[in-house]
Tab-separated table of C-alpha atoms in Angstrom:
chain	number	residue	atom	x	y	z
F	1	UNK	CA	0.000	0.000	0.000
F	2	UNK	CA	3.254	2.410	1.076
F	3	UNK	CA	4.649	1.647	-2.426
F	4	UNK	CA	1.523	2.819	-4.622
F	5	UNK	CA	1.318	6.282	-2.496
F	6	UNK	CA	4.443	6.890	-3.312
F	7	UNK	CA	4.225	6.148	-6.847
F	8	UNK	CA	1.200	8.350	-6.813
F	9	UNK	CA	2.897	11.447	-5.810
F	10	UNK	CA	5.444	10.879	-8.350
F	11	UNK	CA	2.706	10.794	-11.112
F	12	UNK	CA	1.492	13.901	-9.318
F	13	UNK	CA	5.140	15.616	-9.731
F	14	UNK	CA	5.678	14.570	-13.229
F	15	UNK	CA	2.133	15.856	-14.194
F	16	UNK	CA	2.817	19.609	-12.513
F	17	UNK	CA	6.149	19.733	-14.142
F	18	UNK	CA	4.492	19.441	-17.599
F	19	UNK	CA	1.537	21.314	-16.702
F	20	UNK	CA	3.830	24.100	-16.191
F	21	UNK	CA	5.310	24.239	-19.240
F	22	UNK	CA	1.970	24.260	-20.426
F	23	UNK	CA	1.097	27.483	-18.992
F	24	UNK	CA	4.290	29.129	-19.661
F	25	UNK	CA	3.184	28.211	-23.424
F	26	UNK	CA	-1.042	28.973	-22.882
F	27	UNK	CA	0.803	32.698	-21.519
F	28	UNK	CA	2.840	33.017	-24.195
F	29	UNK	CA	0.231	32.707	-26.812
F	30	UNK	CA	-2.003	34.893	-24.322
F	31	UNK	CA	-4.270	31.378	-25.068
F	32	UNK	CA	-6.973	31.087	-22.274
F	33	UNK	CA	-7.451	27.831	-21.389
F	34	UNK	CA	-10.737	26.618	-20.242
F	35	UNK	CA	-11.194	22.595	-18.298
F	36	UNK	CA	-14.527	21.341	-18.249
F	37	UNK	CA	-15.360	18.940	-15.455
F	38	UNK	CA	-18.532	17.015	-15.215
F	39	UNK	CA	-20.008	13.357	-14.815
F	40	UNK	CA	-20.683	11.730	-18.336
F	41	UNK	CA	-23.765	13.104	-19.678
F	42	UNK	CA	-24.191	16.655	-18.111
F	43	UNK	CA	-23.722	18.297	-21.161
F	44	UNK	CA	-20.565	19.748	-21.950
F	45	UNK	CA	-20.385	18.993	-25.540
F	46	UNK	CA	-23.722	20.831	-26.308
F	47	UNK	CA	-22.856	23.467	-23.971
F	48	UNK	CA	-19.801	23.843	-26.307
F	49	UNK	CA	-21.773	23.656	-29.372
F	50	UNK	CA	-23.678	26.942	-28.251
F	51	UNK	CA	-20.869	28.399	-26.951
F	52	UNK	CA	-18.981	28.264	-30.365
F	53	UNK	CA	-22.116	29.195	-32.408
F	54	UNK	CA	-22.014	33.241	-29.735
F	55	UNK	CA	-18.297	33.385	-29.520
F	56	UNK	CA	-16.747	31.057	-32.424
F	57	UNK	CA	-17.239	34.360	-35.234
F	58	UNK	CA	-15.042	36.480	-33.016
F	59	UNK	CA	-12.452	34.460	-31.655
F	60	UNK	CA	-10.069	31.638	-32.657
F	61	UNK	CA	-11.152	28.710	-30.559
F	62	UNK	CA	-9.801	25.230	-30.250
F	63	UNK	CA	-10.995	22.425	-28.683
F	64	UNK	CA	-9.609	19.018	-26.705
F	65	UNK	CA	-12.069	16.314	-26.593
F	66	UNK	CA	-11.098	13.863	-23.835
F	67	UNK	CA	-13.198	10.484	-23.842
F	68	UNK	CA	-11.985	6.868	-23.228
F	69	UNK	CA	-13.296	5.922	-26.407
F	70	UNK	CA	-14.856	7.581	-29.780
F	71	UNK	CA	-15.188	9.955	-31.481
F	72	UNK	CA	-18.680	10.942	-31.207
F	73	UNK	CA	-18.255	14.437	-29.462
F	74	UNK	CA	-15.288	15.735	-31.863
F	75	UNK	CA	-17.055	15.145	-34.901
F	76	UNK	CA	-19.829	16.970	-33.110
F	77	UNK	CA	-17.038	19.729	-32.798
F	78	UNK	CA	-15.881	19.629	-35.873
F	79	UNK	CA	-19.193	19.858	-37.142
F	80	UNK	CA	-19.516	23.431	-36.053
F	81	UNK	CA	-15.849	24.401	-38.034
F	82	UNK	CA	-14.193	24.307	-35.279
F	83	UNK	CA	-10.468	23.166	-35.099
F	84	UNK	CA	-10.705	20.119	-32.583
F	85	UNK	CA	-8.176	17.153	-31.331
F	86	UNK	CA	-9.629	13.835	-30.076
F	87	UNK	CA	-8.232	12.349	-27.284
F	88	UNK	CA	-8.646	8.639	-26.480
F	89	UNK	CA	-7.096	7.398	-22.979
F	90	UNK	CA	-8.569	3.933	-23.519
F	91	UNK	CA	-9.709	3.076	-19.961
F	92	UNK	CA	-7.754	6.272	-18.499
F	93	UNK	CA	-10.426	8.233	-16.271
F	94	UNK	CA	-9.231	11.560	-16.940
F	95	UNK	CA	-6.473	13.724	-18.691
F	96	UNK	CA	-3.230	14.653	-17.836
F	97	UNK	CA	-1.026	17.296	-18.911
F	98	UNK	CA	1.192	15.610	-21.341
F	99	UNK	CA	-1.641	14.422	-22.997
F	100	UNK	CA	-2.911	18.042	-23.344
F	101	UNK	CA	0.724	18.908	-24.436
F	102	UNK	CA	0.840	16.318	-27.465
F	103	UNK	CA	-2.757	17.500	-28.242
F	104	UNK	CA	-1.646	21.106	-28.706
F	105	UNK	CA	0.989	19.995	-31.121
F	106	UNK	CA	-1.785	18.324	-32.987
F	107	UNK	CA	-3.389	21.403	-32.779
F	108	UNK	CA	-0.858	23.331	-34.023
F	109	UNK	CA	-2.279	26.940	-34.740
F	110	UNK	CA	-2.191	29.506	-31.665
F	111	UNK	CA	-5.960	30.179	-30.219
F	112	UNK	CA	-7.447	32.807	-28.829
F	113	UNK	CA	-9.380	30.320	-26.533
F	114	UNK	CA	-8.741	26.572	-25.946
F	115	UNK	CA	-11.412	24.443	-24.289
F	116	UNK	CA	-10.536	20.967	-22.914
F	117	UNK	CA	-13.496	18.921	-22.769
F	118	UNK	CA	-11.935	16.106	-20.352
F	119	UNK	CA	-13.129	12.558	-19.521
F	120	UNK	CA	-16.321	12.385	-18.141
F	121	UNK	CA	-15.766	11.949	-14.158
F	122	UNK	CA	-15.833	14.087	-11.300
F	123	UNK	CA	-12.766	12.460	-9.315
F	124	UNK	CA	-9.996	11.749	-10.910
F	125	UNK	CA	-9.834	15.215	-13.217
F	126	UNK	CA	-9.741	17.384	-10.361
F	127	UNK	CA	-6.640	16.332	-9.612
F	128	UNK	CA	-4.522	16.737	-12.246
F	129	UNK	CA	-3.198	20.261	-13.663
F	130	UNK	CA	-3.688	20.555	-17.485
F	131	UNK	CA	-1.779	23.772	-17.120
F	132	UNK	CA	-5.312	25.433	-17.756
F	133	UNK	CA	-6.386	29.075	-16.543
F	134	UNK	CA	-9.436	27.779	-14.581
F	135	UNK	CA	-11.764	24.333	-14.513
F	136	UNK	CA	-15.751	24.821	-14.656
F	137	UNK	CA	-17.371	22.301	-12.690
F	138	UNK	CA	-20.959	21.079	-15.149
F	139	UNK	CA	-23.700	19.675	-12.701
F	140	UNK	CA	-26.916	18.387	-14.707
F	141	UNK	CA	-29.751	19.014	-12.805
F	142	UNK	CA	-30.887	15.729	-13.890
F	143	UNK	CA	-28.122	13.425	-12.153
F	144	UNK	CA	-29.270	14.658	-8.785
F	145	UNK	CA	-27.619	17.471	-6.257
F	146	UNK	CA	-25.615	15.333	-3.560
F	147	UNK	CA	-22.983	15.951	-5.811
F	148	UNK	CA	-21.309	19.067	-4.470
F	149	UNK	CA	-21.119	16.985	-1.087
F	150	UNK	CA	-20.203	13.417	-2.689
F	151	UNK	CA	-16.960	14.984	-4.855
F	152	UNK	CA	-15.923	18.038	-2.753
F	153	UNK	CA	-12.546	18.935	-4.747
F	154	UNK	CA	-13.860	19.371	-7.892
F	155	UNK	CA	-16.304	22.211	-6.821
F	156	UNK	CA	-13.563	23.445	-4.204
F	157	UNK	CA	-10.808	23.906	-7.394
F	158	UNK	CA	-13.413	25.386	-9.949
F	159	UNK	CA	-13.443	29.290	-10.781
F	160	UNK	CA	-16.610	28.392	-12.103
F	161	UNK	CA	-20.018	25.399	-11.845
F	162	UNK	CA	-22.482	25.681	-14.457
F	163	UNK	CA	-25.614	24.161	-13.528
F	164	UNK	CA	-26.833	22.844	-16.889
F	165	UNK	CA	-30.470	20.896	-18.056
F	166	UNK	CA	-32.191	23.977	-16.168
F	167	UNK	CA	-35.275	23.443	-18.464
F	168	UNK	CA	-35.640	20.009	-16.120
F	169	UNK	CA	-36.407	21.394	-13.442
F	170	UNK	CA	-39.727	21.597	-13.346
F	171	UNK	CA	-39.700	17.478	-13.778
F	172	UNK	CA	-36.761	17.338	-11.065
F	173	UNK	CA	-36.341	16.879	-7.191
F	174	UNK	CA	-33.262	19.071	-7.705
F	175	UNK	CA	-33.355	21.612	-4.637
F	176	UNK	CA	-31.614	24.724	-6.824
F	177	UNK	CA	-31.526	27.289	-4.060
F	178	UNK	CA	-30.147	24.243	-1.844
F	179	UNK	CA	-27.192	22.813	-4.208
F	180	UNK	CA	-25.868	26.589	-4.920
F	181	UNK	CA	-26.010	26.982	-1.096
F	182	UNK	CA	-23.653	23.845	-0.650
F	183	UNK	CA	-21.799	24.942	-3.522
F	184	UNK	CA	-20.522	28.318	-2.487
F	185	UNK	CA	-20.199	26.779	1.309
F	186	UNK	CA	-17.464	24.823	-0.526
F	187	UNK	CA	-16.098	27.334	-2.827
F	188	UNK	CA	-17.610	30.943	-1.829
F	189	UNK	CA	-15.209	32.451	-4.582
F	190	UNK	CA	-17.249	30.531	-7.133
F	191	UNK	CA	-19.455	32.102	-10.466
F	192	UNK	CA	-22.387	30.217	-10.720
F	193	UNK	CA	-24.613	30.010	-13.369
F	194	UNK	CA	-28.063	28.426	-14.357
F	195	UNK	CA	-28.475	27.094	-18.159
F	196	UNK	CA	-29.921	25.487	-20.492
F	197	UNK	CA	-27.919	24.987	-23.742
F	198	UNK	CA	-30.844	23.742	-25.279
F	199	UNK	CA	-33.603	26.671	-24.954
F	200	UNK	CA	-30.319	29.535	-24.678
F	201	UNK	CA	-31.579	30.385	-21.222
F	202	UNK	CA	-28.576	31.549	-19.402
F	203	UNK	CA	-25.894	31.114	-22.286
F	204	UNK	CA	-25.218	34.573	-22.717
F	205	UNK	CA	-24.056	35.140	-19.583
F	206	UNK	CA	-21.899	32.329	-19.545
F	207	UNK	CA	-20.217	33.297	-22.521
F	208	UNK	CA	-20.215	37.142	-21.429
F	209	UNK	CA	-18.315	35.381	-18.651
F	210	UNK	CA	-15.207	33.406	-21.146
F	211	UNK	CA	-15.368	36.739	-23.046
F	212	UNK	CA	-14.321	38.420	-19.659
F	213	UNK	CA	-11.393	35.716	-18.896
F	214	UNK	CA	-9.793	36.152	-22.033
F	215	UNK	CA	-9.966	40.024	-22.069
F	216	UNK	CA	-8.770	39.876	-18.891
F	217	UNK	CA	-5.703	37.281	-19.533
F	218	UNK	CA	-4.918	39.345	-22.509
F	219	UNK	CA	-4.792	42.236	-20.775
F	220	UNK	CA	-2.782	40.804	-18.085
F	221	UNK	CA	-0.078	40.366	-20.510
F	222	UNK	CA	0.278	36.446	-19.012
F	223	UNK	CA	-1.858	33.571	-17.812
F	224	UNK	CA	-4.099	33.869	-14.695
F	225	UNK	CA	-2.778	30.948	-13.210
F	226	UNK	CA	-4.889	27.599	-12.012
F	227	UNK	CA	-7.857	28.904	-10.001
């Protein structure tokens, strides 16, 4: 048992050294970088889709697409002209920064925004640094709101939780004004915000919000740093 927590914290080490020198190259680009974090099935490929139909006209976006296997949301991606890299980790539960490194190269072109879809799971991704400027936490009302309390770190480390499905609610137990209460107990920091990607409710404002980040990063001169 000794031996495997060691060997974790040197998989930890490795990972922050690259995800590093992934941020020294997101700043030098003035790239923001954008992790999404959610169970499988909250919706972060369709809140993607709508967020590259407001913002893809105006800025150069790129897009990592982290699954264990297929295809299915980059060509959903690419469908919308956007330039996107599929990554398969074949039984891996999340990403890790070389992966986003070698993904980059794939990418090739510099962006003016770079979202990293990662492998659907609310554990292991909130523990390893892409070298990103700040992971969003998705929560679908649908899957239930003892999340927040079940997978702490996640919602601790995001700069942001988007509450997605919000046209479910009215067919849902989900206690809103409860879950944003346990939410901001963890992380009181946190933007919050209530959508639906598929009737636009709440969109705007989330993309008002990535607008802000990048102006911000730009202006900065360098990258924000992890938040």
């Amino acid at each position: 048992m000794a031996v495997k927590v060691v060997m974790g914290q040197r998989l930890l080490k490795a990972n922050a050294a690259v995800a590093q020198e992934n941020r020294a190259r997101f700043a030098a680009a003035g790239t923001l970088v954008v992790n999404l974090i959610s169970s499988p099935g909250a919706g972060k490929t369709t809140l993607l889709e709508q967020t590259l139909v407001r913002l893809g006209g105006r800025f150069r976006i790129g897009v990592i697409e982290g699954d264990i296997y297929t295809t299915r949301d980059a060509e959903r991606i690419a469908g919308k002209g956007t330039a996107v890299v599929q990554v398969n980790t074949a039984g891996i539960c999340h990403l890790d920064a070389s992966m986003v490194a070698r993904a980059c190269e794939e990418l090739g072109a510099a962006y003016d925004i770079l979202f990293i879809e990662n492998v659907g799971n609310l554990v292991c991704p909130a523990e390893f640094d892409l070298g990103e400027d700040v992971k969003v936490a998705l929560l679908s009302v649908a899957e239930g709101g003892d999340k927040p309390a079940k997978y702490p770190l996640v919602f601790r480390s995001a700069g942001a939780v988007v509450i997605t499905k919000a046209d479910l609610l009215p067919f849902t137990d989900f206690d809103l004004a409860g879950v944003t209460g346990e939410i901001r107990a963890l992380n009181p920091e946190v933007k919050v915000f209530i959508l639906s990607a598929r009737t636009g409710e709440g969109v705007e404002e989330w993309c008002r919000w990535v607008e802000e980040m990048f102006l911000r990063k730009r202006a900065a001169g360098s990258g924000t740093g992890s938040e």
